[in-house]
Amino acid sequence: MKRIFYLVLVLGIISCGSKTAGSVKDAETDEDYVSQRSDYSFRSEVRTVQEDDEVLWDSIIVYLTDAKGHTFELYSQALPLDTTSWQKGSIGEIEEEDWNFDGIPDLQVCTGPMNVFGNYTYDVWLWDDKTHQFNQLNYDCEIYSPEIDSENKCIVSTWRLDDDVEIVRYQWKDGKLVETEREQMSYSDLVED
């Protein structure tokens, strides 16, 4: 009986986790509905999973609701794993920025700070106007406290540790974000400017 329960539970989680925002068939009108980027509203929720008063992990669920009222879920893992030791602050905060410079806002959710100096990390979903859905951006490195530089069409990552600051710029090449420039400086020099 336990095996059946766990099998049903796993299948339920898999089916819930596989939802993506995009085309759906409207059950009421039986017409095809193709969502547009402007159709969506967003909200997020940070969930803490505990066992015996110990935090196992925190997850962030982003709820996307389209103009027809269909709700889809995107999942992220909060950093650090135990957010009870940090101010939750902006963990789970949603921003709409144009990461791929196609003129359409994409979606980013704050997963948390890496240290006391901030260095916030984000999960990013790019809007694909051909498939009418958000697709998670996969990149090989961690982009900290990103700034979108629309004029130069690059993403600027800033990492700080004590007085050391590293600024890395990324640009799109063949559909991937690649590092194009890296500079190091002291924080004291940076704030004097």
Coordinates of N, CA and C in Angstrom, one line a residue:
M1 N 0.8 -1.2 0.0 CA 0.0 0.0 0.0 C 0.9 1.3 0.0
K2 N 2.0 1.2 0.8 CA 2.9 2.3 0.9 C 3.5 2.6 -0.5
R3 N 3.9 1.6 -1.2 CA 4.5 1.7 -2.6 C 3.5 2.4 -3.5
I4 N 2.3 2.0 -3.5 CA 1.3 2.7 -4.3 C 1.1 4.1 -4.0
F5 N 1.1 4.4 -2.7 CA 1.0 5.8 -2.3 C 2.1 6.6 -2.8
Y6 N 3.4 6.1 -2.6 CA 4.5 6.8 -3.1 C 4.6 7.0 -4.6
L7 N 4.1 5.9 -5.3 CA 4.1 6.0 -6.8 C 3.1 7.1 -7.2
V8 N 1.9 7.1 -6.6 CA 1.0 8.2 -6.9 C 1.5 9.6 -6.6
L9 N 2.2 9.7 -5.5 CA 2.8 10.9 -5.0 C 3.8 11.4 -6.0
V10 N 4.7 10.5 -6.4 CA 5.8 10.9 -7.4 C 5.2 11.2 -8.7
L11 N 4.2 10.5 -9.2 CA 3.5 10.8 -10.5 C 2.8 12.2 -10.4
G12 N 2.2 12.5 -9.3 CA 1.6 13.8 -9.1 C 2.6 14.9 -9.1
I13 N 3.7 14.7 -8.5 CA 4.8 15.8 -8.5 C 5.3 16.0 -9.9
I14 N 5.6 14.9 -10.6 CA 6.1 15.0 -12.0 C 5.1 15.7 -12.8
S15 N 3.8 15.4 -12.8 CA 2.8 16.0 -13.6 C 2.7 17.5 -13.3
C16 N 2.8 17.8 -12.0 CA 2.7 19.2 -11.6 C 3.9 20.0 -12.0
G17 N 5.1 19.4 -11.9 CA 6.3 20.1 -12.3 C 6.5 20.2 -13.8
S18 N 5.7 19.6 -14.6 CA 5.9 19.6 -16.0 C 5.1 20.7 -16.7
K19 N 4.4 21.5 -15.9 CA 3.6 22.5 -16.5 C 4.5 23.6 -17.1
T20 N 4.2 24.0 -18.3 CA 4.9 25.2 -18.9 C 3.8 26.2 -19.4
A21 N 4.2 27.4 -19.4 CA 3.3 28.4 -19.9 C 3.3 28.4 -21.4
G22 N 2.1 28.4 -22.0 CA 2.1 28.4 -23.4 C 0.7 28.2 -24.0
S23 N 0.6 27.4 -25.0 CA -0.7 27.2 -25.7 C -1.5 26.1 -24.9
V24 N -2.8 26.4 -24.7 CA -3.7 25.5 -24.0 C -5.0 25.5 -24.7
K25 N -5.8 24.4 -24.6 CA -7.1 24.4 -25.1 C -8.1 24.8 -24.1
D26 N -8.9 25.8 -24.3 CA -9.8 26.4 -23.4 C -11.0 25.4 -23.3
A27 N -11.2 24.8 -22.1 CA -12.2 23.8 -22.0 C -13.6 24.4 -22.1
E28 N -13.8 25.7 -21.7 CA -15.2 26.3 -21.8 C -15.6 26.5 -23.3
T29 N -14.7 27.1 -24.0 CA -15.1 27.5 -25.4 C -14.6 26.5 -26.4
D30 N -13.7 25.5 -26.0 CA -13.2 24.5 -26.9 C -12.4 25.1 -28.1
E31 N -11.9 26.3 -27.9 CA -11.1 27.0 -28.9 C -9.7 27.0 -28.4
D32 N -8.8 27.0 -29.4 CA -7.4 27.1 -29.1 C -7.1 28.6 -28.6
Y33 N -6.4 28.6 -27.5 CA -6.0 29.9 -27.0 C -4.4 29.9 -26.9
V34 N -3.8 30.9 -27.6 CA -2.4 31.1 -27.6 C -2.1 32.3 -26.7
S35 N -1.4 32.0 -25.7 CA -1.0 33.1 -24.7 C 0.0 34.1 -25.3
Q36 N -0.1 35.3 -25.0 CA 0.8 36.3 -25.4 C 1.6 36.7 -24.1
R37 N 2.8 37.3 -24.3 CA 3.6 37.7 -23.1 C 2.8 38.7 -22.2
S38 N 2.1 39.6 -22.8 CA 1.4 40.6 -22.1 C 0.2 40.0 -21.3
D39 N -0.2 38.8 -21.6 CA -1.3 38.2 -20.9 C -1.0 37.8 -19.4
Y40 N 0.3 37.7 -19.1 CA 0.7 37.1 -17.8 C 0.8 38.1 -16.6
S41 N 0.3 37.6 -15.5 CA 0.6 38.3 -14.2 C 1.4 37.2 -13.4
F42 N 2.2 37.7 -12.4 CA 3.1 36.8 -11.7 C 3.0 37.1 -10.2
R43 N 3.2 36.0 -9.4 CA 3.4 36.1 -8.0 C 4.3 35.0 -7.6
S44 N 5.0 35.1 -6.4 CA 5.9 34.1 -6.0 C 5.6 33.7 -4.5
E45 N 6.1 32.6 -4.2 CA 5.9 32.1 -2.8 C 7.2 31.3 -2.4
V46 N 7.7 31.6 -1.2 CA 8.9 30.9 -0.7 C 8.4 29.8 0.2
R47 N 8.7 28.6 0.0 CA 8.3 27.5 0.8 C 9.5 26.8 1.5
T48 N 9.3 26.6 2.8 CA 10.4 26.0 3.6 C 10.0 24.6 4.0
V49 N 10.8 23.6 3.6 CA 10.5 22.2 4.0 C 11.4 21.9 5.2
Q50 N 10.7 21.5 6.3 CA 11.4 21.2 7.5 C 11.1 19.8 8.0
E51 N 12.1 19.2 8.7 CA 11.9 17.9 9.3 C 12.5 17.9 10.7
D52 N 11.8 17.7 11.7 CA 12.3 17.7 13.1 C 12.9 19.0 13.4
D53 N 12.2 20.1 13.1 CA 12.7 21.5 13.3 C 14.0 21.8 12.6
E54 N 14.4 21.1 11.6 CA 15.6 21.4 10.8 C 15.2 21.7 9.4
V55 N 15.7 22.8 8.9 CA 15.3 23.2 7.5 C 16.1 22.3 6.6
L56 N 15.3 21.6 5.7 CA 15.9 20.8 4.7 C 16.3 21.6 3.4
W57 N 15.3 22.4 3.0 CA 15.5 23.3 1.9 C 14.4 24.3 1.7
D58 N 14.7 25.3 1.0 CA 13.6 26.3 0.7 C 13.5 26.3 -0.8
S59 N 12.2 26.4 -1.3 CA 12.0 26.5 -2.7 C 11.2 27.7 -3.0
I60 N 11.3 28.2 -4.2 CA 10.5 29.3 -4.7 C 9.6 28.8 -5.8
I61 N 8.3 29.1 -5.6 CA 7.4 28.8 -6.7 C 6.9 30.1 -7.3
V62 N 7.0 30.2 -8.6 CA 6.5 31.4 -9.3 C 5.2 31.0 -10.0
Y63 N 4.1 31.7 -9.7 CA 2.8 31.4 -10.3 C 2.6 32.4 -11.5
L64 N 2.4 31.8 -12.7 CA 2.1 32.6 -13.8 C 0.6 32.4 -14.2
T65 N -0.1 33.5 -14.2 CA -1.5 33.4 -14.6 C -1.8 34.2 -15.9
D66 N -2.4 33.5 -16.9 CA -2.6 34.2 -18.1 C -4.0 34.8 -18.2
A67 N -4.3 35.4 -19.3 CA -5.6 36.2 -19.4 C -6.8 35.3 -19.3
K68 N -6.7 34.0 -19.5 CA -7.8 33.1 -19.4 C -7.9 32.5 -18.0
G69 N -7.0 32.9 -17.1 CA -7.1 32.4 -15.7 C -6.3 31.1 -15.5
H70 N -5.6 30.6 -16.6 CA -4.8 29.4 -16.4 C -3.6 29.8 -15.6
T71 N -3.2 28.9 -14.6 CA -2.1 29.2 -13.8 C -1.0 28.1 -14.0
F72 N 0.2 28.5 -14.2 CA 1.3 27.6 -14.4 C 2.4 27.9 -13.3
E73 N 3.2 26.9 -13.0 CA 4.2 27.1 -11.9 C 5.6 26.9 -12.5
L74 N 6.5 27.8 -12.0 CA 7.9 27.6 -12.3 C 8.6 27.4 -10.9
Y75 N 9.6 26.6 -10.9 CA 10.3 26.3 -9.6 C 11.7 26.7 -9.6
S76 N 12.1 27.2 -8.4 CA 13.5 27.6 -8.2 C 13.9 27.1 -6.8
Q77 N 15.2 27.0 -6.6 CA 15.8 26.6 -5.3 C 16.4 27.8 -4.7
A78 N 16.0 28.2 -3.4 CA 16.5 29.4 -2.8 C 17.9 29.1 -2.3
L79 N 18.7 30.2 -2.3 CA 20.1 30.1 -1.8 C 20.2 31.1 -0.7
P80 N 20.9 30.9 0.4 CA 21.4 29.6 0.8 C 20.3 28.6 1.1
L81 N 20.7 27.4 1.3 CA 19.6 26.4 1.5 C 18.8 26.7 2.7
D82 N 19.4 27.2 3.8 CA 18.7 27.5 5.0 C 18.5 29.0 5.1
T83 N 17.4 29.5 4.6 CA 17.2 30.9 4.6 C 16.8 31.5 5.9
T84 N 16.6 30.6 6.9 CA 16.2 31.1 8.2 C 17.4 31.8 8.9
S85 N 18.6 31.6 8.4 CA 19.7 32.3 9.0 C 20.0 33.6 8.3
W86 N 19.2 33.9 7.3 CA 19.4 35.1 6.5 C 18.1 35.9 6.6
Q87 N 18.2 37.2 6.3 CA 17.0 38.0 6.1 C 16.4 37.5 4.8
K88 N 15.1 37.2 4.7 CA 14.5 36.7 3.5 C 14.6 37.8 2.4
G89 N 14.5 39.1 2.9 CA 14.6 40.2 2.0 C 14.0 40.0 0.6
S90 N 14.8 39.9 -0.4 CA 14.2 39.9 -1.7 C 14.2 38.5 -2.3
I91 N 14.4 37.4 -1.5 CA 14.3 36.1 -2.0 C 12.9 35.9 -2.5
G92 N 12.8 35.4 -3.8 CA 11.5 35.2 -4.4 C 10.9 36.4 -5.1
E93 N 11.6 37.6 -5.0 CA 11.2 38.8 -5.7 C 11.3 38.6 -7.2
I94 N 10.3 39.0 -7.9 CA 10.2 38.8 -9.4 C 10.5 40.2 -10.0
E95 N 11.3 40.1 -11.1 CA 11.6 41.3 -11.9 C 11.4 40.9 -13.4
E96 N 11.0 41.9 -14.1 CA 10.8 41.7 -15.5 C 11.8 42.5 -16.3
E97 N 12.8 41.9 -16.8 CA 13.9 42.5 -17.6 C 14.0 41.8 -18.9
D98 N 14.5 42.6 -19.9 CA 14.8 42.0 -21.2 C 16.2 41.4 -21.3
W99 N 16.3 40.2 -20.9 CA 17.7 39.6 -20.8 C 18.3 39.3 -22.2
N100 N 17.4 39.0 -23.2 CA 18.0 38.6 -24.5 C 17.8 39.8 -25.6
F101 N 17.4 40.9 -25.1 CA 17.4 42.1 -25.9 C 16.5 42.0 -27.2
D102 N 15.4 41.3 -27.0 CA 14.5 41.1 -28.2 C 13.3 42.1 -28.1
G103 N 13.3 42.9 -27.1 CA 12.3 43.9 -26.9 C 11.1 43.4 -26.0
I104 N 11.2 42.2 -25.6 CA 10.1 41.6 -24.8 C 10.7 41.2 -23.4
P105 N 10.0 41.7 -22.3 CA 10.5 41.4 -21.0 C 10.5 39.9 -20.7
D106 N 11.6 39.5 -20.1 CA 11.7 38.1 -19.6 C 11.5 38.2 -18.1
L107 N 11.7 37.1 -17.4 CA 11.3 36.9 -16.1 C 12.5 36.5 -15.3
Q108 N 12.8 37.1 -14.1 CA 13.8 36.7 -13.2 C 13.3 36.7 -11.8
V109 N 13.8 35.6 -11.1 CA 13.3 35.5 -9.7 C 14.6 35.4 -8.8
C110 N 14.7 36.2 -7.8 CA 15.8 36.2 -6.9 C 15.8 35.0 -6.0
T111 N 17.0 34.2 -6.1 CA 17.1 33.0 -5.3 C 17.9 33.2 -4.0
G112 N 18.5 34.4 -3.8 CA 19.1 34.7 -2.6 C 20.5 35.3 -2.6
P113 N 21.0 35.7 -1.5 CA 22.4 36.2 -1.4 C 23.4 35.1 -1.2
M114 N 24.6 35.3 -1.8 CA 25.7 34.3 -1.6 C 26.5 34.7 -0.4
N115 N 26.5 35.9 0.1 CA 27.3 36.3 1.3 C 26.7 37.6 1.8
V116 N 27.3 38.1 2.9 CA 26.8 39.3 3.6 C 26.9 40.6 2.7
F117 N 27.7 40.5 1.6 CA 27.8 41.6 0.7 C 26.8 41.6 -0.4
G118 N 25.9 40.7 -0.3 CA 24.8 40.6 -1.3 C 25.1 39.5 -2.3
N119 N 25.6 39.9 -3.5 CA 25.9 38.9 -4.6 C 24.7 38.0 -4.8
Y120 N 23.6 38.7 -5.1 CA 22.3 38.0 -5.3 C 22.4 37.2 -6.6
T121 N 21.8 36.0 -6.5 CA 21.6 35.1 -7.7 C 20.2 35.1 -8.1
Y122 N 20.0 34.7 -9.4 CA 18.7 34.7 -10.0 C 18.5 33.5 -10.9
D123 N 17.3 33.0 -11.0 CA 16.9 32.1 -12.0 C 16.1 33.0 -13.0
V124 N 16.3 32.7 -14.3 CA 15.8 33.5 -15.4 C 15.0 32.6 -16.4
W125 N 13.9 33.1 -16.8 CA 13.1 32.5 -17.8 C 12.9 33.4 -19.0
L126 N 13.3 33.0 -20.2 CA 13.2 33.9 -21.4 C 11.9 33.6 -22.1
W127 N 11.2 34.7 -22.5 CA 10.0 34.5 -23.2 C 10.3 34.2 -24.7
D128 N 9.8 33.1 -25.2 CA 9.9 32.7 -26.6 C 8.7 33.0 -27.3
D129 N 8.8 34.0 -28.2 CA 7.6 34.5 -28.9 C 7.1 33.6 -30.0
K130 N 7.9 32.6 -30.4 CA 7.5 31.6 -31.4 C 6.7 30.5 -30.7
T131 N 7.1 30.1 -29.5 CA 6.4 29.0 -28.9 C 5.4 29.5 -27.8
H132 N 5.4 30.8 -27.6 CA 4.5 31.5 -26.6 C 4.7 30.9 -25.2
Q133 N 5.9 30.7 -24.8 CA 6.1 30.2 -23.4 C 7.4 30.7 -22.9
F134 N 7.6 30.6 -21.5 CA 8.8 30.9 -20.9 C 9.7 29.7 -20.8
N135 N 11.0 29.8 -21.2 CA 11.9 28.8 -21.1 C 13.1 29.2 -20.2
Q136 N 13.5 28.3 -19.3 CA 14.5 28.6 -18.3 C 15.8 28.8 -19.0
L137 N 16.5 29.9 -18.7 CA 17.8 30.2 -19.2 C 18.9 29.3 -18.5
N138 N 19.6 28.6 -19.2 CA 20.7 27.8 -18.7 C 22.0 28.4 -19.1
Y139 N 22.8 28.7 -18.1 CA 24.1 29.2 -18.4 C 25.2 28.5 -17.5
D140 N 26.4 28.5 -18.0 CA 27.5 27.7 -17.4 C 28.0 28.3 -16.1
C141 N 27.8 29.6 -15.9 CA 28.4 30.3 -14.7 C 27.3 30.9 -13.9
E142 N 27.7 31.4 -12.8 CA 26.7 32.1 -11.9 C 26.8 33.6 -12.2
I143 N 25.7 34.3 -12.5 CA 25.7 35.7 -12.7 C 25.2 36.3 -11.5
Y144 N 26.0 37.2 -10.8 CA 25.7 37.7 -9.5 C 25.2 39.2 -9.7
S145 N 24.1 39.5 -9.0 CA 23.5 40.9 -9.0 C 23.5 41.5 -10.4
P146 N 22.8 40.8 -11.3 CA 22.9 41.2 -12.7 C 22.3 42.6 -13.0
E147 N 22.9 43.3 -13.9 CA 22.4 44.6 -14.4 C 22.3 44.4 -15.9
I148 N 21.1 44.8 -16.5 CA 20.9 44.7 -17.9 C 21.4 46.0 -18.5
D149 N 22.4 45.9 -19.4 CA 22.9 47.1 -20.1 C 22.4 47.1 -21.5
S150 N 21.2 47.7 -21.7 CA 20.5 47.7 -23.0 C 21.3 48.4 -24.1
E151 N 22.0 49.4 -23.7 CA 22.7 50.2 -24.7 C 23.8 49.4 -25.3
N152 N 24.5 48.6 -24.5 CA 25.6 47.8 -25.0 C 25.2 46.3 -25.2
K153 N 24.0 46.0 -25.0 CA 23.4 44.7 -25.1 C 24.3 43.6 -24.4
C154 N 24.4 43.9 -23.1 CA 25.2 42.9 -22.3 C 24.6 42.8 -20.9
I155 N 24.9 41.7 -20.3 CA 24.5 41.5 -18.9 C 25.8 41.7 -18.0
V156 N 25.6 42.5 -17.0 CA 26.8 42.9 -16.2 C 26.6 42.2 -14.8
S157 N 27.6 41.4 -14.4 CA 27.5 40.6 -13.2 C 28.6 41.3 -12.2
T158 N 28.1 41.5 -11.0 CA 29.0 42.1 -10.0 C 29.1 41.2 -8.8
W159 N 30.4 40.9 -8.4 CA 30.7 40.0 -7.3 C 31.5 40.9 -6.3
R160 N 31.2 40.9 -5.0 CA 32.0 41.6 -4.0 C 32.3 40.7 -2.9
L161 N 33.6 40.8 -2.4 CA 34.0 40.1 -1.3 C 35.0 41.0 -0.6
D162 N 34.6 41.5 0.6 CA 35.3 42.5 1.3 C 35.5 43.7 0.4
D163 N 36.8 44.1 0.2 CA 37.1 45.3 -0.6 C 37.3 44.9 -2.1
D164 N 37.2 43.6 -2.4 CA 37.5 43.2 -3.8 C 36.2 43.1 -4.6
V165 N 36.1 43.6 -5.8 CA 35.0 43.6 -6.6 C 35.4 43.0 -8.0
E166 N 34.6 42.1 -8.5 CA 34.8 41.6 -9.8 C 33.6 41.9 -10.7
I167 N 33.8 42.5 -11.8 CA 32.7 42.8 -12.7 C 33.0 42.0 -14.0
V168 N 31.9 41.3 -14.4 CA 32.0 40.4 -15.6 C 30.9 40.8 -16.5
R169 N 31.2 41.0 -17.8 CA 30.2 41.3 -18.8 C 29.9 40.1 -19.7
Y170 N 28.7 39.8 -20.0 CA 28.3 38.7 -20.9 C 27.5 39.3 -22.0
Q171 N 27.6 38.6 -23.2 CA 26.8 39.0 -24.4 C 26.3 37.7 -25.0
W172 N 25.3 37.9 -25.9 CA 24.7 36.7 -26.5 C 25.5 36.4 -27.8
K173 N 26.0 35.1 -27.9 CA 26.6 34.7 -29.1 C 26.1 33.3 -29.5
D174 N 25.5 33.2 -30.6 CA 24.9 31.9 -31.1 C 23.9 31.4 -30.1
G175 N 23.1 32.2 -29.5 CA 22.0 31.8 -28.6 C 22.5 31.5 -27.2
K176 N 23.8 31.8 -26.9 CA 24.3 31.5 -25.5 C 24.9 32.7 -24.9
L177 N 24.8 32.9 -23.6 CA 25.5 33.9 -22.9 C 27.0 33.6 -22.7
V178 N 27.9 34.4 -23.2 CA 29.3 34.1 -23.1 C 30.0 35.3 -22.4
E179 N 31.0 35.0 -21.7 CA 31.8 36.1 -21.0 C 32.6 36.8 -22.1
T180 N 32.5 38.2 -22.1 CA 33.2 39.0 -23.0 C 34.3 39.9 -22.4
E181 N 34.1 40.2 -21.1 CA 35.0 41.0 -20.4 C 35.0 40.8 -18.9
R182 N 36.2 40.9 -18.3 CA 36.3 40.7 -16.8 C 37.2 41.7 -16.3
E183 N 36.8 42.4 -15.2 CA 37.8 43.4 -14.6 C 37.6 43.3 -13.1
Q184 N 38.7 43.5 -12.4 CA 38.8 43.5 -10.9 C 39.2 44.9 -10.4
M185 N 38.6 45.3 -9.3 CA 38.9 46.6 -8.7 C 38.6 46.5 -7.2
S186 N 39.0 47.5 -6.5 CA 38.6 47.6 -5.1 C 37.3 48.3 -4.9
Y187 N 36.5 47.9 -4.0 CA 35.2 48.5 -3.7 C 35.4 50.0 -3.3
S188 N 36.5 50.3 -2.6 CA 36.7 51.7 -2.2 C 37.0 52.6 -3.4
D189 N 37.7 52.1 -4.4 CA 37.9 52.8 -5.6 C 36.5 53.0 -6.4
L190 N 35.7 52.0 -6.4 CA 34.5 52.0 -7.1 C 33.5 53.1 -6.5
V191 N 33.4 53.2 -5.2 CA 32.5 54.1 -4.6 C 33.0 55.5 -4.6
E192 N 34.3 55.7 -4.8 CA 34.8 57.1 -4.9 C 34.4 57.8 -6.2
D193 N 34.2 57.0 -7.2 CA 33.8 57.6 -8.5 C 32.5 58.3 -8.5

